[in-house]
Coordinates of C-alpha atoms in Angstrom, one line a residue:
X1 CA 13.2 92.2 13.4
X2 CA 12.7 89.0 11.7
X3 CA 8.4 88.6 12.2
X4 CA 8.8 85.2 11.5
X5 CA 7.7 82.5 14.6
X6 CA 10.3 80.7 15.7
X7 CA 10.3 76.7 14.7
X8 CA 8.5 74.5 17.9
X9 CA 10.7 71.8 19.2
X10 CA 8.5 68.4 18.7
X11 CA 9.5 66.3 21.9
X12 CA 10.1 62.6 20.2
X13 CA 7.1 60.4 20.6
X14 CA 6.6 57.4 22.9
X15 CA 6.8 55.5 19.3
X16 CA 10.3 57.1 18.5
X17 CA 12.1 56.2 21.8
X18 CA 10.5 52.4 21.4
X19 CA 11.9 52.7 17.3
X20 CA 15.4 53.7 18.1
X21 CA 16.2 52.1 21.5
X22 CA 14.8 48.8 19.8
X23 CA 17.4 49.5 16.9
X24 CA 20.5 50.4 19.3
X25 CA 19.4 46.8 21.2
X26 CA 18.9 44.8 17.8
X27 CA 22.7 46.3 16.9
X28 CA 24.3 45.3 19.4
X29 CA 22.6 41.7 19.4
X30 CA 23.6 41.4 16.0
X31 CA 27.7 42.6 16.2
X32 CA 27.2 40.1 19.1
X33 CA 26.4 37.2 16.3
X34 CA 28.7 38.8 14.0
X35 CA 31.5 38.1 16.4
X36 CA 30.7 34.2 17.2
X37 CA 30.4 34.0 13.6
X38 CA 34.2 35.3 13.5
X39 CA 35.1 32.2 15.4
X40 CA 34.4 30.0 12.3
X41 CA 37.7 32.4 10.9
X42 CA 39.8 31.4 14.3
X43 CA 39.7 32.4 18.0
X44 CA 42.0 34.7 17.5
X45 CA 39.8 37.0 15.1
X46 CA 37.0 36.5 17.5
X47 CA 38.6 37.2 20.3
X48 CA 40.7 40.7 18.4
X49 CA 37.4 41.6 17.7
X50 CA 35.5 41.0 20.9
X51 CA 38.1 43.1 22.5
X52 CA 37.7 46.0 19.9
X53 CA 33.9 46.0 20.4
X54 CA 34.2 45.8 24.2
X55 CA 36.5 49.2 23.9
X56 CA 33.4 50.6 23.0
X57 CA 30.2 49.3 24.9
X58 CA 32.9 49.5 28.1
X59 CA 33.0 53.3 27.8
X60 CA 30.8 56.2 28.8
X61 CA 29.3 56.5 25.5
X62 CA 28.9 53.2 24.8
X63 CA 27.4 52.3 28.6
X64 CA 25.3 55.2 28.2
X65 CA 23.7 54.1 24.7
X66 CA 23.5 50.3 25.3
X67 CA 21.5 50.5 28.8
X68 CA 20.0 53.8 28.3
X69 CA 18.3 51.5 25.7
X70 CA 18.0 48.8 27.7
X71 CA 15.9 50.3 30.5
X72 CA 13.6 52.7 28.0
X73 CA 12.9 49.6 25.9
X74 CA 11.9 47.6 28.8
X75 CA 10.0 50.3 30.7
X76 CA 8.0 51.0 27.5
X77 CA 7.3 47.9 26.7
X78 CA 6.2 47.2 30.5
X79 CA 3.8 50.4 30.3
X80 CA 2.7 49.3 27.2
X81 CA 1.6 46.2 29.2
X82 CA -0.4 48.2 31.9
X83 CA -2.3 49.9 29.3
X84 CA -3.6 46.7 27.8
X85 CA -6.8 45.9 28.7
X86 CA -7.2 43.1 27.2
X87 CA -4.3 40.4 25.9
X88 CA -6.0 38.7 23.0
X89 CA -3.2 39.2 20.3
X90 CA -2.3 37.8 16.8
X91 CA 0.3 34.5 17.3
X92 CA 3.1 36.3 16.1
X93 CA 2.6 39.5 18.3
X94 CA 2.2 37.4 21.1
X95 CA 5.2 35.2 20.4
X96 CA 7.2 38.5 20.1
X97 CA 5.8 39.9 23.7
X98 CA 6.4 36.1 25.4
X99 CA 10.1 36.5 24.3
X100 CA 10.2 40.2 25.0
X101 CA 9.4 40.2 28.7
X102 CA 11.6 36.6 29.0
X103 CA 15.0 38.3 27.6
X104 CA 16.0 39.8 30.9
X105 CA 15.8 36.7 33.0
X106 CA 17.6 35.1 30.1
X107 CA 20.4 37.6 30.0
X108 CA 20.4 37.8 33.4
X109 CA 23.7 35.4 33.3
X110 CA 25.0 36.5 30.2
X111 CA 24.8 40.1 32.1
X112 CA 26.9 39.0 35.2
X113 CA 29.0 36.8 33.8
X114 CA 30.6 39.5 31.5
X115 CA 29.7 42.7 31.8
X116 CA 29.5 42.5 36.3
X117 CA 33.0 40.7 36.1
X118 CA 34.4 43.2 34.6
X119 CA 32.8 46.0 36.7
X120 CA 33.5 44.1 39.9
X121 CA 36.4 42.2 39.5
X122 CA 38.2 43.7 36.7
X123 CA 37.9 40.3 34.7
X124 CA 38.1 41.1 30.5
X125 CA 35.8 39.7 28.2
X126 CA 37.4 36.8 26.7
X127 CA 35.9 34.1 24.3
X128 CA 38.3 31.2 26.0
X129 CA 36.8 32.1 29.5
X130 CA 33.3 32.1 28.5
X131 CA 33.0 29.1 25.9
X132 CA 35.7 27.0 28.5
X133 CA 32.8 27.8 31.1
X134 CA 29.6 26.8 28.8
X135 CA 31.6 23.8 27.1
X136 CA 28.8 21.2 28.0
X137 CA 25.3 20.2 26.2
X138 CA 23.3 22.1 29.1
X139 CA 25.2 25.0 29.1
X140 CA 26.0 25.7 25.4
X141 CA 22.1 24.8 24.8
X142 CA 21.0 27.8 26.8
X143 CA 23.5 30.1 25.7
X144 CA 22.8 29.2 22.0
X145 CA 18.6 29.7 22.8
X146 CA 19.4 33.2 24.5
X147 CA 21.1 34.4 21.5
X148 CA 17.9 32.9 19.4
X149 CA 15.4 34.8 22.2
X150 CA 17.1 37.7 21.6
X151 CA 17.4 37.7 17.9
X152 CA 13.7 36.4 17.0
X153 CA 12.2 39.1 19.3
X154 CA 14.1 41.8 17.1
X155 CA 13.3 40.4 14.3
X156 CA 9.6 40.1 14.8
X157 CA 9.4 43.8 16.1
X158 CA 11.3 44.8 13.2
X159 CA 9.1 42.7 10.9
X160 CA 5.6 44.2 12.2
X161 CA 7.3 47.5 12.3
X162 CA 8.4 47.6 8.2
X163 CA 5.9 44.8 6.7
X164 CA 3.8 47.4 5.1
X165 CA 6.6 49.7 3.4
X166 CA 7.2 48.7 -0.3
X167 CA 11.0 48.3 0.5
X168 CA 10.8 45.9 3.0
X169 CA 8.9 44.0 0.6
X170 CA 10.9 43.9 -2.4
X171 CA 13.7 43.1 0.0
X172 CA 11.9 40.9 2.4
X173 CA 13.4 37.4 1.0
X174 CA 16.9 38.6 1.4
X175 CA 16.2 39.9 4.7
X176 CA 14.7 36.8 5.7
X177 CA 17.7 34.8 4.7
X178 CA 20.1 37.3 6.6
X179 CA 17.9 36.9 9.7
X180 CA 18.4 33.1 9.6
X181 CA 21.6 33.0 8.6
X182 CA 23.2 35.1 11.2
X183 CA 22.5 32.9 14.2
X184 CA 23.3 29.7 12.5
X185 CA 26.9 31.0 11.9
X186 CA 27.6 32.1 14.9
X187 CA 26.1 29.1 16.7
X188 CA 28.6 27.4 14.3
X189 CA 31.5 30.4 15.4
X190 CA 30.4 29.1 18.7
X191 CA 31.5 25.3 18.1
X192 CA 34.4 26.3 16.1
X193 CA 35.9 28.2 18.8
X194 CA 34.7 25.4 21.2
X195 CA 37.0 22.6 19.5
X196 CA 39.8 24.7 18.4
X197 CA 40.5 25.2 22.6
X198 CA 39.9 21.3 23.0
X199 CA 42.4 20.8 20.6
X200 CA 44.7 23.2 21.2
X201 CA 44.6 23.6 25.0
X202 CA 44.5 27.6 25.2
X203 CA 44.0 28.5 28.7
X204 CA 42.1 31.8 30.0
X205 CA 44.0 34.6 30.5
X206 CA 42.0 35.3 33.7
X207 CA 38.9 33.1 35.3
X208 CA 37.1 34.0 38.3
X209 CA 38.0 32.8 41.7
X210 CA 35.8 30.6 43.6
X211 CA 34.7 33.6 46.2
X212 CA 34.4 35.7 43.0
X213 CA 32.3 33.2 41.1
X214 CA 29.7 33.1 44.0
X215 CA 29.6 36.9 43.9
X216 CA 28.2 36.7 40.6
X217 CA 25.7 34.2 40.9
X218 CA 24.6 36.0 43.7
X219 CA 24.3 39.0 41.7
X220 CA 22.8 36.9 38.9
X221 CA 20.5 35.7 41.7
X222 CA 19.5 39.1 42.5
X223 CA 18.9 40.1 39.1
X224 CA 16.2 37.7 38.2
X225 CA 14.7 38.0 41.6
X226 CA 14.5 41.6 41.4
X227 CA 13.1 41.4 37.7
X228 CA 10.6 38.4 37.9
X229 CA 9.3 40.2 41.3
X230 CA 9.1 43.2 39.4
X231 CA 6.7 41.7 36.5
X232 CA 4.5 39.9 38.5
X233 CA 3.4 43.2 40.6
X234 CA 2.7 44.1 37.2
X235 CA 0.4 40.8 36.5
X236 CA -1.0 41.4 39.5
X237 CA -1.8 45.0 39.4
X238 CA -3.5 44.0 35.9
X239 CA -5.7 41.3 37.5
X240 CA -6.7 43.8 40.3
X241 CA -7.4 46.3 38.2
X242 CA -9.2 44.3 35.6
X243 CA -11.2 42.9 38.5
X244 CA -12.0 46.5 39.8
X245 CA -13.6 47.7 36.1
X246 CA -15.6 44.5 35.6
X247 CA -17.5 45.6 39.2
X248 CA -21.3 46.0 38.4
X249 CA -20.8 49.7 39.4
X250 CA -17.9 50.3 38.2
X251 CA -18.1 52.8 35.1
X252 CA -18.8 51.2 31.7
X253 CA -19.1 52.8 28.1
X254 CA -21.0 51.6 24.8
X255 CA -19.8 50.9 21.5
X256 CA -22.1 50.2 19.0
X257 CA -21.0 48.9 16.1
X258 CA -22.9 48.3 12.7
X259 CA -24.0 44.7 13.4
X260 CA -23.7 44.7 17.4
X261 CA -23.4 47.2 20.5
X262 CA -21.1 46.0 23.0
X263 CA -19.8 46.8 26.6
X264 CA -17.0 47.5 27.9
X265 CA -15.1 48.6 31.0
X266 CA -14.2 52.3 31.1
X267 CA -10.5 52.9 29.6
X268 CA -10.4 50.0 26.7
X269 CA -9.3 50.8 22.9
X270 CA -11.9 50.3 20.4
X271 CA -9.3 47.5 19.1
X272 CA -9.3 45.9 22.5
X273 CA -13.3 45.8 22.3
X274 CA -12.8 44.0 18.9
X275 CA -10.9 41.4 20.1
X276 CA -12.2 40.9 23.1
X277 CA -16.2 40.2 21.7
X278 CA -14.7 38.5 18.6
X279 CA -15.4 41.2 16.4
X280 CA -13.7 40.7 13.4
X281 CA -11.4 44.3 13.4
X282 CA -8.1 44.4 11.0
X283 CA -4.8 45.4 12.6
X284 CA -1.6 44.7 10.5
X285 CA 0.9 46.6 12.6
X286 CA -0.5 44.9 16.1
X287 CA -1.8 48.0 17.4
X288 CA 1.1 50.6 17.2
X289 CA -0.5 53.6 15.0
X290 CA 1.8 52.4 12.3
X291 CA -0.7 50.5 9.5
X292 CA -3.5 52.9 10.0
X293 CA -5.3 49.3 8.7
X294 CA -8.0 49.2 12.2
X295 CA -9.3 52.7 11.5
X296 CA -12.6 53.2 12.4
X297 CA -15.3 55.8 11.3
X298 CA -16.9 57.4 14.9
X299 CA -20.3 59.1 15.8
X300 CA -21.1 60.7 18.8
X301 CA -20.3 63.4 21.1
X302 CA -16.4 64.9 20.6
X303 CA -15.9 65.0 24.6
X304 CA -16.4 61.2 24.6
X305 CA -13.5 61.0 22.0
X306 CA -9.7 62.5 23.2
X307 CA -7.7 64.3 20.7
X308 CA -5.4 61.9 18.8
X309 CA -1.9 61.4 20.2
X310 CA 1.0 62.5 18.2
X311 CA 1.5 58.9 16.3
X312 CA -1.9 58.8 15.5
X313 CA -2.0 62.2 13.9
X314 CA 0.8 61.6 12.2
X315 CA -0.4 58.3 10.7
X316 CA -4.5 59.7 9.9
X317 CA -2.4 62.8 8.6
X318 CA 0.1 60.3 6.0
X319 CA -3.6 58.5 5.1
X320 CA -5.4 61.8 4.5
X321 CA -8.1 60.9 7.0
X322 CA -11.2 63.1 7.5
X323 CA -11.8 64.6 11.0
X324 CA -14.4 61.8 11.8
X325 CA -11.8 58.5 11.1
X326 CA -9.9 57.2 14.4
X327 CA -7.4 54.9 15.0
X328 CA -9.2 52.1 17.1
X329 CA -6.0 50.5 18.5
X330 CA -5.4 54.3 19.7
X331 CA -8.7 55.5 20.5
X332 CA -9.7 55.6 24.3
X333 CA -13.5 56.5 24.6
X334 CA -14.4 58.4 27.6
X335 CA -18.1 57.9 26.5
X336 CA -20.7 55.9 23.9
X337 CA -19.7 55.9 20.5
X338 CA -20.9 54.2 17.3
X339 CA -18.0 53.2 15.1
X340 CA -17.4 51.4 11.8
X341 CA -14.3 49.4 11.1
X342 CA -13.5 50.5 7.9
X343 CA -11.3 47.4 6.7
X344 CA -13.1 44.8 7.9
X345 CA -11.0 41.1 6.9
X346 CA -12.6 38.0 5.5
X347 CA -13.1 35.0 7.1
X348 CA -10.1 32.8 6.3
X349 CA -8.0 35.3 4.4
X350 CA -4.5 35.8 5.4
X351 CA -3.1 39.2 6.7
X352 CA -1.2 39.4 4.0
X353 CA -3.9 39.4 1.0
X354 CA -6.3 42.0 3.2
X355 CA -5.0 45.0 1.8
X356 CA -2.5 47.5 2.6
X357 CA -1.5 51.0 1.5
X358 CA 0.3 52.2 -1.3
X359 CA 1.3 55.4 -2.5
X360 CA 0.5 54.4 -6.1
X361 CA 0.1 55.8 -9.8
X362 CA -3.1 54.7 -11.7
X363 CA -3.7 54.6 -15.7
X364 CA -6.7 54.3 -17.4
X365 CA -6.9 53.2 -20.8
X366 CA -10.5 53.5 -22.7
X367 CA -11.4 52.8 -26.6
X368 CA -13.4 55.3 -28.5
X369 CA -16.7 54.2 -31.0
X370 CA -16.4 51.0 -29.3
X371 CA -20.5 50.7 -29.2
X372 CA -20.8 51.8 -33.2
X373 CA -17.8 48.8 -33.7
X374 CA -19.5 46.7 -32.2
X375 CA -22.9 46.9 -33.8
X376 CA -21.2 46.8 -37.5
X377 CA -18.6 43.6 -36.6
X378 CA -19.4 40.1 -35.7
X379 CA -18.2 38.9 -32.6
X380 CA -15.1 37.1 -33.5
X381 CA -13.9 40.2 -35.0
X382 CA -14.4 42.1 -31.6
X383 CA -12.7 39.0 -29.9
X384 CA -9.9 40.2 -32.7
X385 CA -10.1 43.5 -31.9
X386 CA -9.9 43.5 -27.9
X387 CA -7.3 40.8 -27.9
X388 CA -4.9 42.9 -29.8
X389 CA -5.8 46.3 -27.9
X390 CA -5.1 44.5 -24.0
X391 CA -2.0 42.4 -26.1
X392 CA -0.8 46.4 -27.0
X393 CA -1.5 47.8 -23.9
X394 CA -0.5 45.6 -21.1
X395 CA 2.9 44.9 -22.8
X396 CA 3.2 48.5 -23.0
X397 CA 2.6 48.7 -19.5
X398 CA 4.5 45.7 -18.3
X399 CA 7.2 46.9 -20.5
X400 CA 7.4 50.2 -18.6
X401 CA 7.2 48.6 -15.1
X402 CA 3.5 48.5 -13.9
X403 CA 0.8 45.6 -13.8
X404 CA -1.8 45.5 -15.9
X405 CA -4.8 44.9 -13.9
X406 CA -8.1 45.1 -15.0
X407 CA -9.3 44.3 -18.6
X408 CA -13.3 45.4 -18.3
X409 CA -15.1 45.9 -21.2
X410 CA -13.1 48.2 -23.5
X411 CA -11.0 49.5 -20.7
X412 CA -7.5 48.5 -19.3
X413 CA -6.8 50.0 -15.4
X414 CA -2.7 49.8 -14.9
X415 CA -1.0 50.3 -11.4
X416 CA 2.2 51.3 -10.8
X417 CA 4.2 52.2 -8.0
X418 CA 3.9 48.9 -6.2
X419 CA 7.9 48.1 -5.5
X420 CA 8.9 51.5 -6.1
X421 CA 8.6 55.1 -4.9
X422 CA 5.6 57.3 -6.1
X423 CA 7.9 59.6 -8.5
X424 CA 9.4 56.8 -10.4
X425 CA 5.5 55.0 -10.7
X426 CA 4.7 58.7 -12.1
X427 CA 7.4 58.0 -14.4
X428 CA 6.6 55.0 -15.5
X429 CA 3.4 55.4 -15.8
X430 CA 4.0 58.3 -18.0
X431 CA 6.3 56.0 -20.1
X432 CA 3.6 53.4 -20.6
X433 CA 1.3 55.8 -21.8
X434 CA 4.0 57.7 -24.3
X435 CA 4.2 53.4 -25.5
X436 CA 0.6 52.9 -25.8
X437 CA 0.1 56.0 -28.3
X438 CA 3.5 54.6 -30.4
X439 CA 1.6 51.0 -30.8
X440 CA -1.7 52.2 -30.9
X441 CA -1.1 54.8 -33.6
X442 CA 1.8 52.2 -35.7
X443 CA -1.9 49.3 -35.5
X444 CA -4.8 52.1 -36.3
X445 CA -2.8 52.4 -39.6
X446 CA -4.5 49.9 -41.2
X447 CA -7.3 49.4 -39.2
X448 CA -9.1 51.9 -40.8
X449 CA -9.2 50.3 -44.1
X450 CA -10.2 47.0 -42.0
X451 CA -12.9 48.2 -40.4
X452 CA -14.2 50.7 -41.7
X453 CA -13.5 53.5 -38.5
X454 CA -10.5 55.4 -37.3
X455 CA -9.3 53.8 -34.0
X456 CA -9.1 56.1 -31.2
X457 CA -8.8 56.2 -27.4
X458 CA -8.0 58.2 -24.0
X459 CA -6.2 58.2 -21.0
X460 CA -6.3 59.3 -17.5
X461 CA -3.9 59.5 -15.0
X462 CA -3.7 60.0 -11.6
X463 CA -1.6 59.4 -8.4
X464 CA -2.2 58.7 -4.5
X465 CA -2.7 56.6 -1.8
X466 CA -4.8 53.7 -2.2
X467 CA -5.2 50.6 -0.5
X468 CA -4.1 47.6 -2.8
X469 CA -5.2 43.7 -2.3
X470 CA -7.7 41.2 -2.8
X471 CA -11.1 41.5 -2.9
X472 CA -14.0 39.4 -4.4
X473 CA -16.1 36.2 -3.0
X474 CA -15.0 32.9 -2.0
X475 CA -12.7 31.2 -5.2
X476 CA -13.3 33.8 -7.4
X477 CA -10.7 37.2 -6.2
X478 CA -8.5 39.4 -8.1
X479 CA -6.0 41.6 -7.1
X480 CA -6.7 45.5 -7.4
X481 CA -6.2 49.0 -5.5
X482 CA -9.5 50.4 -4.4
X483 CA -9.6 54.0 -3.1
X484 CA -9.7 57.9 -4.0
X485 CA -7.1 57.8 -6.6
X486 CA -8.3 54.9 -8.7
X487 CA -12.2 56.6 -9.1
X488 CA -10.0 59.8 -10.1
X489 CA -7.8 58.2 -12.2
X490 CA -11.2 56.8 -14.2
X491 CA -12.9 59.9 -14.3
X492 CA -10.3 61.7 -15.9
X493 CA -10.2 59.1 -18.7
X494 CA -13.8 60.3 -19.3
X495 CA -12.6 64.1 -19.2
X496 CA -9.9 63.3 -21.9
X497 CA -13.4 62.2 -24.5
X498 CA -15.0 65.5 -23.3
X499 CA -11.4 67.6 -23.6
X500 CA -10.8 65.8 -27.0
X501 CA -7.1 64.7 -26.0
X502 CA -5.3 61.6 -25.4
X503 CA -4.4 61.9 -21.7
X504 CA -5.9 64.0 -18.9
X505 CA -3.2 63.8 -16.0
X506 CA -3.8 65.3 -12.7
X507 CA -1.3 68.2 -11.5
X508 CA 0.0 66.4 -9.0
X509 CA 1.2 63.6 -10.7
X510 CA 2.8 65.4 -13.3
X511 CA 4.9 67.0 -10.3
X512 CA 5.9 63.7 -9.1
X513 CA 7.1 62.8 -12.3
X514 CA 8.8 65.4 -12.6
X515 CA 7.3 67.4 -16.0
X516 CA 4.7 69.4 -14.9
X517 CA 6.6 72.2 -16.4
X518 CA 6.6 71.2 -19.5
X519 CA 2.7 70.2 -20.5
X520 CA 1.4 73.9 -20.2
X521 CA -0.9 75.7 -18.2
X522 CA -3.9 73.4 -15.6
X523 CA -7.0 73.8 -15.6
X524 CA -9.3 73.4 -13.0
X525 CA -12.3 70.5 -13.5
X526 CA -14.6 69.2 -11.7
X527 CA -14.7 65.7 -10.9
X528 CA -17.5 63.5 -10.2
X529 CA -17.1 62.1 -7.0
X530 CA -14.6 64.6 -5.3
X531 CA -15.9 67.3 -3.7
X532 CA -13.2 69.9 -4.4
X533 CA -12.2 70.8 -8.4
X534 CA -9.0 69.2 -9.6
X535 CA -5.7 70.5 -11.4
X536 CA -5.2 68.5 -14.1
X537 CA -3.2 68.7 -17.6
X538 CA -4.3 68.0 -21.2
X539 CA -1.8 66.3 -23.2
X540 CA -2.3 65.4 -27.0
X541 CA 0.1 63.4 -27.7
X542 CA 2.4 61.6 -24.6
X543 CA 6.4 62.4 -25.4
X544 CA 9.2 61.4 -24.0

């Protein structure tokens, strides 16, 4: 009998169904646009492919998937809604919500006038029917800022959903220019298909009759009566609710942060506390356990903290979070806590320079005997010396794909892994170091006999998350990664002087590159600042 427990099921997150209903909805928005874009081709491509696409969203399947979607997206985002206690928001989050919660009555029309007609009245989908019935400014306008509704919401959510993943990044300006370029041909497919009817006088196949037509705008009616009732019981169960917790006896809890204590109603997020008493708190993703940017650090009793959800494990699991680090725009308190953001922003800086995470690789480069050098040489032979060593290594590390970043003293800090994957920075970073010994070694030839010393130096290398931005005072910043990995990456430069080697790479970047195998047996150091010893490799000479 095989002893082995079987593999538990993971029911998919409230995060999940919001992730992949959003992307069935943002699909079919966009083979909408794809199709008016057709018209700019002819009617009759639009209208061979409206029919084709119709084939499938008409069907079971296709029914199934497109308002299955429909009414999770909706229901989580109106839940989402209830839980907020408070509604202070970032402009672009709040931009997204406004147009989120507006698309129904919007569509609404759209709804009726296609998909109802053909339920009810048998009445195809047919590009001559519709634009012959919105062919005026007032009509054409609202059609054409429905479509731009619908497409700017998915945009944004897919924008604060992928904004901190490297990919997105590198591909961002091309993504951009899809996301505007979409609508502006099919508003264009629109017109096209608009004058080529003027001119050529192609009727309708089939067109609603007048007792049919008031069927569907009664339906149509119905729909945004039905919905619009439907979100302002929400609104208003807010308001009563938010009236009942702010009652003097109503149950209150205490956060105390490190400059100010604050109270707040019973059932708020620490994020929500932020916001609300204009504490400055970071939140890239808006709140969604995505970002992992508003964690916190909490003190006090466990019962007045419930167990992360399962997108907030997952997210302080990716971030390698200790026990006492919280999500704030996840994190509930039943009771008085203490907590300490642990990004705070700066006044004035924009989301975009306030840090974010990387899974990156770091190299250190140090000079040996650079004290005795510099006791022997006057200082414009130093100046000499340290222009030509950052001149070696930062094309060597340019060369191989990184950024050199720091030049401090005698030392060079290189990151890599910034637009690409963690193996490939290992890689890389492994290149640039196999460079740096090539130039170094070709220079000390004669710089011997110039100065009077045999030129040396050591690496260390190391590889991790670490959160990479700006950081510094008013004018004067500099971009940088700050975290575990970079303090690791600098102390094993130091353990390469004690080792008497060239580079000192940790074991588990020599995995991600992908030659861990071939550098020998680890060894087991301890590093200053890390509580636990780490495996790293000696390596004498860098190779290819």
């Amino acid at each position: 009998m095989d002893s082995r427990s079987p593999t538990r099921l993971r029911f998919p997150s409230r995060r999940n169904f919001r992730w992949a209903s959003g992307v069935v909805l943002m699909g079919y928005v966009a083979a909408h646009l794809s199709n008016h874009a057709l018209g700019l081709v002819s009617l009759a491509t639009a209208e061979a492919a409206l029919q084709a696409v119709s084939t499938f969203w008409h069907g079971v399947a296709g029914s199934v998937l497109l308002y299955g979607a429909a009414a999770v997206h909706v229901v989580l985002a109106a839940v989402a809604l209830w839980e907020r206690r408070s509604l202070r928001m970032p402009p672009m989050e709040a931009v997204r919500l406004l147009l989120g919660f507006a698309l129904p009555l919007l569509l609404a029309a759209h709804l009726t006038a296609m998909r109802w007609a053909y339920e009810a009245f048998a009445i195809d989908a047919s590009y001559a029917r519709v634009i012959r019935g919105l062919w005026s400014p007032g009509a054409a306008s609202f059609q054409l800022a429905m479509m731009l509704a619908a497409w700017t919401h998915g945009c944004l959510g897919l924008h604060l959903a992928l904004r901190v993943r490297p990919a997105y990044r590198r591909h961002f300006h091309l993504l951009f220019a899809a996301a505007v370029l979409l609508p502006v041909l099919a508003a264009l497919g629109f017109f096209a298909m608009g004058r080529e009817l003027q001119w050529t006088g192609t009727l309708p196949a089939q067109m609603p009759t007048a007792v049919q037509r008031a069927a569907l705008d009664a339906t149509e009616q119905d729909v945004k009566w039905f919905y619009a009732l439907a979100l302002l019981a929400l609104l208003a169960a807010r308001q009563l609710r938010a009236w009942y917790e702010r009652r003097p006896r109503k149950a209150s809890i205490e956060l105390r942060y490190p400059d100010r204590t604050v109270r707040v109603p019973l059932g708020w997020s620490v994020l929500e506390a932020s916001r609300a008493h204009d504490i400055a708190h970071l939140s890239v993703c808006g709140g969604r356990a995505r970002c992992s940017t508003c964690r916190v650090r909490v003190l006090g009793p466990a019962a007045h903290a419930e167990a992360p959800g399962h997108d907030e494990r997952r997210t302080l699991e990716r971030v390698r979070a200790p026990d006492d680090v919280r999500l704030a725009c996840q994190l509930r308190p039943h009771g008085d806590l203490a907590v300490t953001p642990l990004f705070a922003p700066r006044a004035g800086a924009q989301p975009g320079r306030l840090g974010r995470e990387h899974d990156i690789a770091i190299l250190f480069v140090d000079l040996r005997r650079w004290s005795g050098l510099s006791e022997r040489q006057w200082p414009f032979d130093l100046v000499y010396v340290l222009d030509r060593y950052f001149a070696i290594v930062g094309a060597a590390v340019r060369e191989s794909g990184g950024v050199p970043n720091q030049f401090i003293g005698d030392s060079v800090m290189a990151i890599f892994g910034l637009d690409v994957d963690l193996p490939t920075a290992c890689r890389q970073a492994m290149r640039a170091a196999e460079l740096i010994g090539e130039r170094m070694d070709a220079w000390s030839a004669g710089f011997e006999s110039q100065f009077g010393q045999r030129l040396d130096f050591g690496m260390g290398l190391h590889a991790g998350r670490a959160a990479v931005g700006e950081v510094g005072y008013l004018e004067t910043t500099t971009f940088t990664a700050v975290g575990e990995v970079v303090n690791t990456a600098s102390r094993l430069q130091d353990q390469s002087k004690v080792a008497e080697t060239r580079l000192v790479i940790s074991v588990f970047a020599a995995e991600q590159a992908g030659i861990a195998d071939t550098l020998g047996e680890p060894e087991m150091v301890t590093v200053r600042g890390r509580s636990e010893p780490l495996a790293v490799l000696h390596v004498p000479r860098p190779a290819p």
